[in-house]
N, CA, C and O atoms as a printed pandas DataFrame, in Angstrom:
     atom_number atom_name residue_name chain_id  residue_number  x_coord  y_coord  z_coord
0              1         N          MET        A               1  106.526  105.342   75.350
1              2        CA          MET        A               1  106.498  104.248   76.290
2              3         C          MET        A               1  105.212  103.458   76.096
3              4         O          MET        A               1  104.140  104.029   75.892
4              5         N          LYS        A               2  105.333  102.149   76.162
5              6        CA          LYS        A               2  104.166  101.291   76.018
6              7         C          LYS        A               2  103.343  101.309   77.299
7              8         O          LYS        A               2  103.868  101.525   78.391
8              9         N          ALA        A               3  102.061  101.081   77.146
9             10        CA          ALA        A               3  101.138  101.161   78.281
10            11         C          ALA        A               3  101.486  100.146   79.367
11            12         O          ALA        A               3  101.323  100.448   80.550
12            13         N          TYR        A               4  101.957   98.960   79.007
13            14        CA          TYR        A               4  102.174   97.927   80.017
14            15         C          TYR        A               4  103.286   98.279   80.998
15            16         O          TYR        A               4  103.307   97.752   82.110
16            17         N          LYS        A               5  104.210   99.155   80.613
17            18        CA          LYS        A               5  105.293   99.557   81.515
18            19         C          LYS        A               5  104.872  100.669   82.464
19            20         O          LYS        A               5  105.607  100.994   83.396
20            21         N          ASP        A               6  103.708  101.253   82.243
21            22        CA          ASP        A               6  103.273  102.434   82.983
22            23         C          ASP        A               6  102.066  102.173   83.884
23            24         O          ASP        A               6  101.516  103.121   84.446
24            25         N          VAL        A               7  101.640  100.921   84.039
25            26        CA          VAL        A               7  100.472  100.635   84.863
26            27         C          VAL        A               7  100.849   99.822   86.093
27            28         O          VAL        A               7  101.812   99.055   86.088
28            29         N          TYR        A               8  100.059  100.013   87.150
29            30        CA          TYR        A               8  100.326   99.386   88.432
30            31         C          TYR        A               8   99.044   98.779   88.981
31            32         O          TYR        A               8   97.943   99.239   88.678
32            33         N          LYS        A               9   99.203   97.738   89.796
33            34        CA          LYS        A               9   98.072   97.108   90.476
34            35         C          LYS        A               9   98.286   97.281   91.979
35            36         O          LYS        A               9   99.405   97.144   92.472
36            37         N          ASN        A              10   97.218   97.580   92.697
37            38        CA          ASN        A              10   97.281   97.750   94.133
38            39         C          ASN        A              10   97.124   96.385   94.789
39            40         O          ASN        A              10   96.062   95.768   94.715
40            41         N          GLU        A              11   98.195   95.919   95.434
41            42        CA          GLU        A              11   98.160   94.634   96.127
42            43         C          GLU        A              11   98.454   94.862   97.599
43            44         O          GLU        A              11   99.610   95.008   97.996
44            45         N          GLY        A              12   97.413   94.893   98.398
45            46        CA          GLY        A              12   97.567   95.073   99.835
46            47         C          GLY        A              12   98.122   96.424  100.229
47            48         O          GLY        A              12   98.872   96.520  101.200
48            49         N          GLY        A              13   97.771   97.468   99.500
49            50        CA          GLY        A              13   98.226   98.808   99.829
50            51         C          GLY        A              13   99.553   99.186   99.205
51            52         O          GLY        A              13  100.060  100.280   99.455
52            53         N          THR        A              14  100.128   98.307   98.397
53            54        CA          THR        A              14  101.386   98.574   97.708
54            55         C          THR        A              14  101.153   98.502   96.208
55            56         O          THR        A              14  100.496   97.580   95.724
56            57         N          LEU        A              15  101.685   99.468   95.470
57            58        CA          LEU        A              15  101.553   99.443   94.019
58            59         C          LEU        A              15  102.642   98.574   93.423
59            60         O          LEU        A              15  103.826   98.750   93.711
60            61         N          VAL        A              16  102.224   97.632   92.585
61            62        CA          VAL        A              16  103.146   96.701   91.934
62            63         C          VAL        A              16  103.101   96.974   90.442
63            64         O          VAL        A              16  102.033   96.952   89.830
64            65         N          GLN        A              17  104.281   97.234   89.850
65            66        CA          GLN        A              17  104.352   97.569   88.427
66            67         C          GLN        A              17  104.117   96.327   87.577
67            68         O          GLN        A              17  104.603   95.242   87.895
68            69         N          ASN        A              18  103.375   96.500   86.504
69            70        CA          ASN        A              18  103.115   95.431   85.564
70            71         C          ASN        A              18  104.381   95.130   84.765
71            72         O          ASN        A              18  105.169   96.035   84.487
72            73         N          THR        A              19  104.581   93.857   84.393
73            74        CA          THR        A              19  105.768   93.475   83.623
74            75         C          THR        A              19  105.436   92.769   82.320
75            76         O          THR        A              19  106.336   92.525   81.517
76            77         N          GLU        A              20  104.173   92.433   82.083
77            78        CA          GLU        A              20  103.808   91.684   80.885
78            79         C          GLU        A              20  102.999   92.545   79.922
79            80         O          GLU        A              20  102.197   93.380   80.341
80            81         N          ASN        A              21  103.219   92.332   78.624
81            82        CA          ASN        A              21  102.490   93.064   77.598
82            83         C          ASN        A              21  101.260   92.271   77.155
83            84         O          ASN        A              21  100.962   92.168   75.965
84            85         N          LYS        A              22  100.556   91.718   78.137
85            86        CA          LYS        A              22   99.299   91.012   77.887
86            87         C          LYS        A              22   98.499   90.998   79.176
87            88         O          LYS        A              22   99.048   91.161   80.266
88            89         N          ILE        A              23   97.207   90.802   79.038
89            90        CA          ILE        A              23   96.348   90.633   80.208
90            91         C          ILE        A              23   95.407   89.468   79.967
91            92         O          ILE        A              23   94.963   89.229   78.844
92            93         N          ASP        A              24   95.112   88.753   81.032
93            94        CA          ASP        A              24   94.129   87.672   81.014
94            95         C          ASP        A              24   92.955   88.110   81.866
95            96         O          ASP        A              24   93.141   88.635   82.964
96            97         N          TYR        A              25   91.754   87.900   81.370
97            98        CA          TYR        A              25   90.561   88.269   82.125
98            99         C          TYR        A              25   89.409   87.373   81.695
99           100         O          TYR        A              25   89.515   86.644   80.708
100          101         N          ILE        A              26   88.316   87.430   82.435
101          102        CA          ILE        A              26   87.112   86.663   82.112
102          103         C          ILE        A              26   86.050   87.662   81.660
103          104         O          ILE        A              26   85.718   88.598   82.387
104          105         N          ASP        A              27   85.522   87.457   80.456
105          106        CA          ASP        A              27   84.543   88.406   79.911
106          107         C          ASP        A              27   83.152   88.186   80.510
107          108         O          ASP        A              27   82.972   87.365   81.409
108          109         N          GLU        A              28   82.173   88.935   79.995
109          110        CA          GLU        A              28   80.822   88.916   80.530
110          111         C          GLU        A              28   80.142   87.552   80.396
111          112         O          GLU        A              28   79.257   87.226   81.187
112          113         N          THR        A              29   80.545   86.749   79.400
113          114        CA          THR        A              29   79.933   85.441   79.190
114          115         C          THR        A              29   80.640   84.329   79.935
115          116         O          THR        A              29   80.226   83.173   79.850
116          117         N          GLY        A              30   81.713   84.655   80.674
117          118        CA          GLY        A              30   82.446   83.647   81.436
118          119         C          GLY        A              30   83.616   83.033   80.687
119          120         O          GLY        A              30   84.265   82.120   81.198
120          121         N          GLN        A              31   83.894   83.516   79.490
121          122        CA          GLN        A              31   85.014   83.001   78.701
122          123         C          GLN        A              31   86.317   83.643   79.144
123          124         O          GLN        A              31   86.359   84.847   79.394
124          125         N          LYS        A              32   87.388   82.851   79.244
125          126        CA          LYS        A              32   88.699   83.397   79.565
126          127         C          LYS        A              32   89.278   84.007   78.291
127          128         O          LYS        A              32   89.286   83.373   77.236
128          129         N          ARG        A              33   89.756   85.233   78.400
129          130        CA          ARG        A              33   90.291   85.964   77.251
130          131         C          ARG        A              33   91.709   86.444   77.546
131          132         O          ARG        A              33   92.079   86.662   78.699
132          133         N          THR        A              34   92.485   86.603   76.495
133          134        CA          THR        A              34   93.826   87.180   76.584
134          135         C          THR        A              34   93.921   88.282   75.553
135          136         O          THR        A              34   93.571   88.094   74.388
136          137         N          ILE        A              35   94.398   89.437   75.992
137          138        CA          ILE        A              35   94.634   90.554   75.077
138          139         C          ILE        A              35   96.134   90.800   75.048
139          140         O          ILE        A              35   96.745   91.061   76.084
140          141         N          THR        A              36   96.729   90.714   73.857
141          142        CA          THR        A              36   98.142   91.043   73.712
142          143         C          THR        A              36   98.268   92.486   73.245
143          144         O          THR        A              36   97.423   92.978   72.498
144          145         N          ASN        A              37   99.310   93.152   73.679
145          146        CA          ASN        A              37   99.544   94.563   73.400
146          147         C          ASN        A              37   98.327   95.409   73.799
147          148         O          ASN        A              37   97.765   96.118   72.964
148          149         N          PRO        A              38   97.920   95.334   75.077
149          150        CA          PRO        A              38   96.717   96.044   75.522
150          151         C          PRO        A              38   96.924   97.550   75.650
151          152         O          PRO        A              38   98.047   98.028   75.810
152          153         N          SER        A              39   95.828   98.279   75.578
153          154        CA          SER        A              39   95.842   99.735   75.756
154          155         C          SER        A              39   95.534  100.053   77.222
155          156         O          SER        A              39   95.262   99.155   78.018
156          157         N          TYR        A              40   95.581  101.343   77.567
157          158        CA          TYR        A              40   95.235  101.757   78.924
158          159         C          TYR        A              40   93.812  101.354   79.276
159          160         O          TYR        A              40   93.555  100.933   80.404
160          161         N          ARG        A              41   92.885  101.474   78.338
161          162        CA          ARG        A              41   91.489  101.078   78.578
162          163         C          ARG        A              41   91.391   99.581   78.887
163          164         O          ARG        A              41   90.611   99.168   79.744
164          165         N          ASP        A              42   92.191   98.772   78.180
165          166        CA          ASP        A              42   92.187   97.335   78.450
166          167         C          ASP        A              42   92.703   97.043   79.858
167          168         O          ASP        A              42   92.152   96.192   80.556
168          169         N          PHE        A              43   93.755   97.744   80.278
169          170        CA          PHE        A              43   94.289   97.534   81.621
170          171         C          PHE        A              43   93.293   97.958   82.694
171          172         O          PHE        A              43   93.301   97.398   83.790
172          173         N          GLU        A              44   92.438   98.932   82.406
173          174        CA          GLU        A              44   91.435   99.358   83.379
174          175         C          GLU        A              44   90.460   98.230   83.702
175          176         O          GLU        A              44   89.912   98.196   84.804
176          177         N          ARG        A              45   90.235   97.315   82.777
177          178        CA          ARG        A              45   89.341   96.174   83.018
178          179         C          ARG        A              45   89.826   95.309   84.177
179          180         O          ARG        A              45   89.025   94.720   84.902
180          181         N          VAL        A              46   91.149   95.240   84.342
181          182        CA          VAL        A              46   91.728   94.395   85.392
182          183         C          VAL        A              46   92.305   95.242   86.530
183          184         O          VAL        A              46   93.177   94.789   87.272
184          185         N          GLU        A              47   91.807   96.473   86.658
185          186        CA          GLU        A              47   92.167   97.395   87.732
186          187         C          GLU        A              47   93.663   97.686   87.798
187          188         O          GLU        A              47   94.255   97.704   88.878
188          189         N          MET        A              48   94.259   97.911   86.647
189          190        CA          MET        A              48   95.650   98.357   86.551
190          191         C          MET        A              48   95.629   99.753   85.957
191          192         O          MET        A              48   95.067   99.974   84.885
192          193         N          TYR        A              49   96.259  100.714   86.676
193          194        CA          TYR        A              49   96.195  102.111   86.273
194          195         C          TYR        A              49   97.580  102.752   86.358
195          196         O          TYR        A              49   98.442  102.271   87.094
196          197         N          PRO        A              50   97.797  103.830   85.611
197          198        CA          PRO        A              50   99.039  104.598   85.792
198          199         C          PRO        A              50   99.000  105.331   87.129
199          200         O          PRO        A              50   97.928  105.498   87.711
200          201         N          CYS        A              51  100.158  105.769   87.622
201          202        CA          CYS        A              51  100.160  106.504   88.891
202          203         C          CYS        A              51  100.662  107.924   88.665
203          204         O          CYS        A              51  101.437  108.197   87.748
204          205         N          ARG        A              52  100.192  108.818   89.532
205          206        CA          ARG        A              52  100.564  110.226   89.483
206          207         C          ARG        A              52  100.932  110.667   90.893
207          208         O          ARG        A              52  100.179  110.449   91.843
208          209         N          TYR        A              53  102.103  111.293   91.016
209          210        CA          TYR        A              53  102.513  111.865   92.295
210          211         C          TYR        A              53  101.967  113.282   92.366
211          212         O          TYR        A              53  102.224  114.097   91.480
212          213         N          ILE        A              54  101.213  113.575   93.419
213          214        CA          ILE        A              54  100.549  114.861   93.566
214          215         C          ILE        A              54  101.486  115.914   94.150
215          216         O          ILE        A              54  101.396  117.087   93.787
216          217         N          ASN        A              55  102.383  115.513   95.047
217          218        CA          ASN        A              55  103.310  116.466   95.645
218          219         C          ASN        A              55  104.698  115.840   95.796
219          220         O          ASN        A              55  104.856  114.624   95.689
220          221         N          ASP        A              56  105.688  116.674   96.042
221          222        CA          ASP        A              56  107.041  116.204   96.323
222          223         C          ASP        A              56  107.121  115.784   97.782
223          224         O          ASP        A              56  106.322  116.246   98.596
224          225         N          PRO        A              57  108.070  114.916   98.131
225          226        CA          PRO        A              57  108.218  114.568   99.547
226          227         C          PRO        A              57  108.516  115.826  100.370
227          228         O          PRO        A              57  109.422  116.584  100.023
228          229         N          PRO        A              58  107.768  116.059  101.451
229          230        CA          PRO        A              58  107.967  117.273  102.244
230          231         C          PRO        A              58  109.174  117.152  103.167
231          232         O          PRO        A              58  109.675  116.055  103.414
232          233         N          GLU        A              59  109.627  118.287  103.668
233          234        CA          GLU        A              59  110.683  118.284  104.662
234          235         C          GLU        A              59  110.084  117.877  105.996
235          236         O          GLU        A              59  108.940  118.212  106.304
236          237         N          TYR        A              60  110.862  117.154  106.782
237          238        CA          TYR        A              60  110.357  116.665  108.066
238          239         C          TYR        A              60  111.522  116.409  109.015
239          240         O          TYR        A              60  112.674  116.329  108.589
240          241         N          ASP        A              61  111.218  116.283  110.287
241          242        CA          ASP        A              61  112.212  115.987  111.311
242          243         C          ASP        A              61  112.368  114.472  111.399
243          244         O          ASP        A              61  111.447  113.780  111.832
244          245         N          GLU        A              62  113.519  113.952  110.994
245          246        CA          GLU        A              62  113.732  112.507  110.955
246          247         C          GLU        A              62  113.690  111.850  112.330
247          248         O          GLU        A              62  113.448  110.648  112.439
248          249         N          GLN        A              63  113.921  112.620  113.361
249          250        CA          GLN        A              63  113.920  112.069  114.720
250          251         C          GLN        A              63  112.509  111.781  115.230
251          252         O          GLN        A              63  112.294  110.797  115.938
252          253         N          THR        A              64  111.553  112.631  114.874
253          254        CA          THR        A              64  110.207  112.505  115.443
254          255         C          THR        A              64  109.111  112.226  114.415
255          256         O          THR        A              64  107.984  111.901  114.788
256          257         N          GLU        A              65  109.431  112.349  113.130
257          258        CA          GLU        A              65  108.406  112.181  112.091
258          259         C          GLU        A              65  108.883  111.233  111.006
259          260         O          GLU        A              65  110.077  110.974  110.859
260          261         N          GLU        A              66  107.922  110.723  110.254
261          262        CA          GLU        A              66  108.232  109.879  109.104
262          263         C          GLU        A              66  107.287  110.215  107.953
263          264         O          GLU        A              66  106.158  110.657  108.166
264          265         N          VAL        A              67  107.767  109.998  106.736
265          266        CA          VAL        A              67  106.975  110.261  105.535
266          267         C          VAL        A              67  106.366  108.941  105.066
267          268         O          VAL        A              67  107.020  107.898  105.089
268          269         N          TYR        A              68  105.117  109.004  104.643
269          270        CA          TYR        A              68  104.477  107.831  104.060
270          271         C          TYR        A              68  103.666  108.255  102.840
271          272         O          TYR        A              68  103.339  109.430  102.673
272          273         N          GLU        A              69  103.351  107.287  101.997
273          274        CA          GLU        A              69  102.561  107.549  100.796
274          275         C          GLU        A              69  101.119  107.110  101.040
275          276         O          GLU        A              69  100.861  106.002  101.510
276          277         N          GLU        A              70  100.194  107.994  100.713
277          278        CA          GLU        A              70   98.773  107.652  100.775
278          279         C          GLU        A              70   98.312  107.432   99.335
279          280         O          GLU        A              70   98.438  108.321   98.493
280          281         N          ILE        A              71   97.783  106.257   99.063
281          282        CA          ILE        A              71   97.390  105.871   97.704
282          283         C          ILE        A              71   95.871  105.827   97.613
283          284         O          ILE        A              71   95.206  105.211   98.446
284          285         N          SER        A              72   95.333  106.482   96.602
285          286        CA          SER        A              72   93.893  106.433   96.364
286          287         C          SER        A              72   93.652  106.412   94.856
287          288         O          SER        A              72   94.549  106.701   94.064
288          289         N          LEU        A              73   92.444  106.070   94.483
289          290        CA          LEU        A              73   92.084  106.018   93.070
290          291         C          LEU        A              73   91.516  107.368   92.668
291          292         O          LEU        A              73   90.536  107.829   93.253
292          293         N          GLY        A              74   92.121  108.005   91.674
293          294        CA          GLY        A              74   91.665  109.301   91.189
294          295         C          GLY        A              74   91.070  109.190   89.798
295          296         O          GLY        A              74   91.138  108.139   89.161
296          297         N          ASP        A              75   90.489  110.279   89.338
297          298        CA          ASP        A              75   89.875  110.307   88.016
298          299         C          ASP        A              75   90.184  111.653   87.375
299          300         O          ASP        A              75   89.980  112.699   87.991
300          301         N          TRP        A              76   90.675  111.628   86.142
301          302        CA          TRP        A              76   90.959  112.851   85.414
302          303         C          TRP        A              76   90.476  112.668   83.990
303          304         O          TRP        A              76   90.984  111.810   83.268
304          305         N          GLN        A              77   89.513  113.451   83.581
305          306        CA          GLN        A              77   88.915  113.410   82.247
306          307         C          GLN        A              77   88.450  111.997   81.883
307          308         O          GLN        A              77   88.656  111.531   80.762
308          309         N          GLY        A              78   87.824  111.332   82.841
309          310        CA          GLY        A              78   87.272  110.013   82.584
310          311         C          GLY        A              78   88.280  108.886   82.614
311          312         O          GLY        A              78   87.925  107.748   82.308
312          313         N          ARG        A              79   89.518  109.155   82.968
313          314        CA          ARG        A              79   90.554  108.121   83.037
314          315         C          ARG        A              79   90.967  107.930   84.490
315          316         O          ARG        A              79   91.248  108.903   85.190
316          317         N          ALA        A              80   91.004  106.690   84.940
317          318        CA          ALA        A              80   91.388  106.390   86.312
318          319         C          ALA        A              80   92.908  106.334   86.436
319          320         O          ALA        A              80   93.607  106.001   85.479
320          321         N          TYR        A              81   93.407  106.662   87.616
321          322        CA          TYR        A              81   94.837  106.575   87.903
322          323         C          TYR        A              81   95.035  106.451   89.403
323          324         O          TYR        A              81   94.156  106.815   90.183
324          325         N          TRP        A              82   96.193  105.935   89.808
325          326        CA          TRP        A              82   96.552  105.876   91.216
326          327         C          TRP        A              82   97.129  107.225   91.606
327          328         O          TRP        A              82   98.099  107.691   91.008
328          329         N          GLU        A              83   96.532  107.846   92.603
329          330        CA          GLU        A              83   96.964  109.150   93.085
330          331         C          GLU        A              83   97.810  108.928   94.341
331          332         O          GLU        A              83   97.335  108.352   95.319
332          333         N          ILE        A              84   99.070  109.388   94.310
333          334        CA          ILE        A              84   99.979  109.197   95.432
334          335         C          ILE        A              84  100.290  110.551   96.057
335          336         O          ILE        A              84  100.766  111.467   95.385
336          337         N          VAL        A              85  100.014  110.661   97.350
337          338        CA          VAL        A              85  100.241  111.891   98.098
338          339         C          VAL        A              85  101.198  111.566   99.245
339          340         O          VAL        A              85  100.971  110.622  100.003
340          341         N          TYR        A              86  102.271  112.357   99.366
341          342        CA          TYR        A              86  103.181  112.190  100.496
342          343         C          TYR        A              86  102.606  112.899  101.707
343          344         O          TYR        A              86  102.150  114.039  101.612
344          345         N          LYS        A              87  102.630  112.218  102.853
345          346        CA          LYS        A              87  102.148  112.803  104.105
346          347         C          LYS        A              87  103.155  112.521  105.208
347          348         O          LYS        A              87  104.007  111.640  105.088
348          349         N          ILE        A              88  103.039  113.287  106.281
349          350        CA          ILE        A              88  103.939  113.138  107.435
350          351         C          ILE        A              88  103.129  112.679  108.636
351          352         O          ILE        A              88  102.010  113.141  108.856
352          353         N          ARG        A              89  103.703  111.764  109.413
353          354        CA          ARG        A              89  103.068  111.361  110.661
354          355         C          ARG        A              89  104.152  111.269  111.752
355          356         O          ARG        A              89  105.336  111.103  111.458
356          357         N          LYS        A              90  103.725  111.378  112.983
357          358        CA          LYS        A              90  104.621  111.260  114.122
358          359         C          LYS        A              90  105.081  109.817  114.248
359          360         O          LYS        A              90  104.294  108.892  114.046
360          361         N          LYS        A              91  106.357  109.617  114.581
361          362        CA          LYS        A              91  106.858  108.285  114.829
362          363         C          LYS        A              91  106.301  107.788  116.158
363          364         O          LYS        A              91  106.194  108.541  117.126
364          365         N          GLU        A              92  105.957  106.536  116.183
365          366        CA          GLU        A              92  105.469  105.952  117.426
366          367         C          GLU        A              92  106.656  105.403  118.210
367          368         O          GLU        A              92  107.463  104.636  117.684
368          369         N          VAL        A              93  106.747  105.800  119.455
369          370        CA          VAL        A              93  107.824  105.334  120.317
370          371         C          VAL        A              93  107.325  104.132  121.087
371          372         O          VAL        A              93  106.284  104.184  121.742
372          373         N          ILE        A              94  108.084  103.038  121.001
373          374        CA          ILE        A              94  107.678  101.790  121.672
374          375         C          ILE        A              94  108.481  101.590  122.931
375          376         O          ILE        A              94  108.288  100.599  123.635
């Protein structure tokens, strides 16, 4: 699998999968650059990382509880990734 199909960007707490096999960014000198066929390291420049699910969705009572995903940035052997953990919270009754 190519790197561009496996990276996600965090937009307002939601992970959005990348769809293009290129990235545009501004380098240290202020020049706009485009990299075609980028690697995982290239995607890290624009804060796009692969995601890893840490646990399976847990069992819960659908009447009183709900499952949600907690997303954080993790690090494994010097490589960043989106860490997704399923958690349970009580439903709020309005």
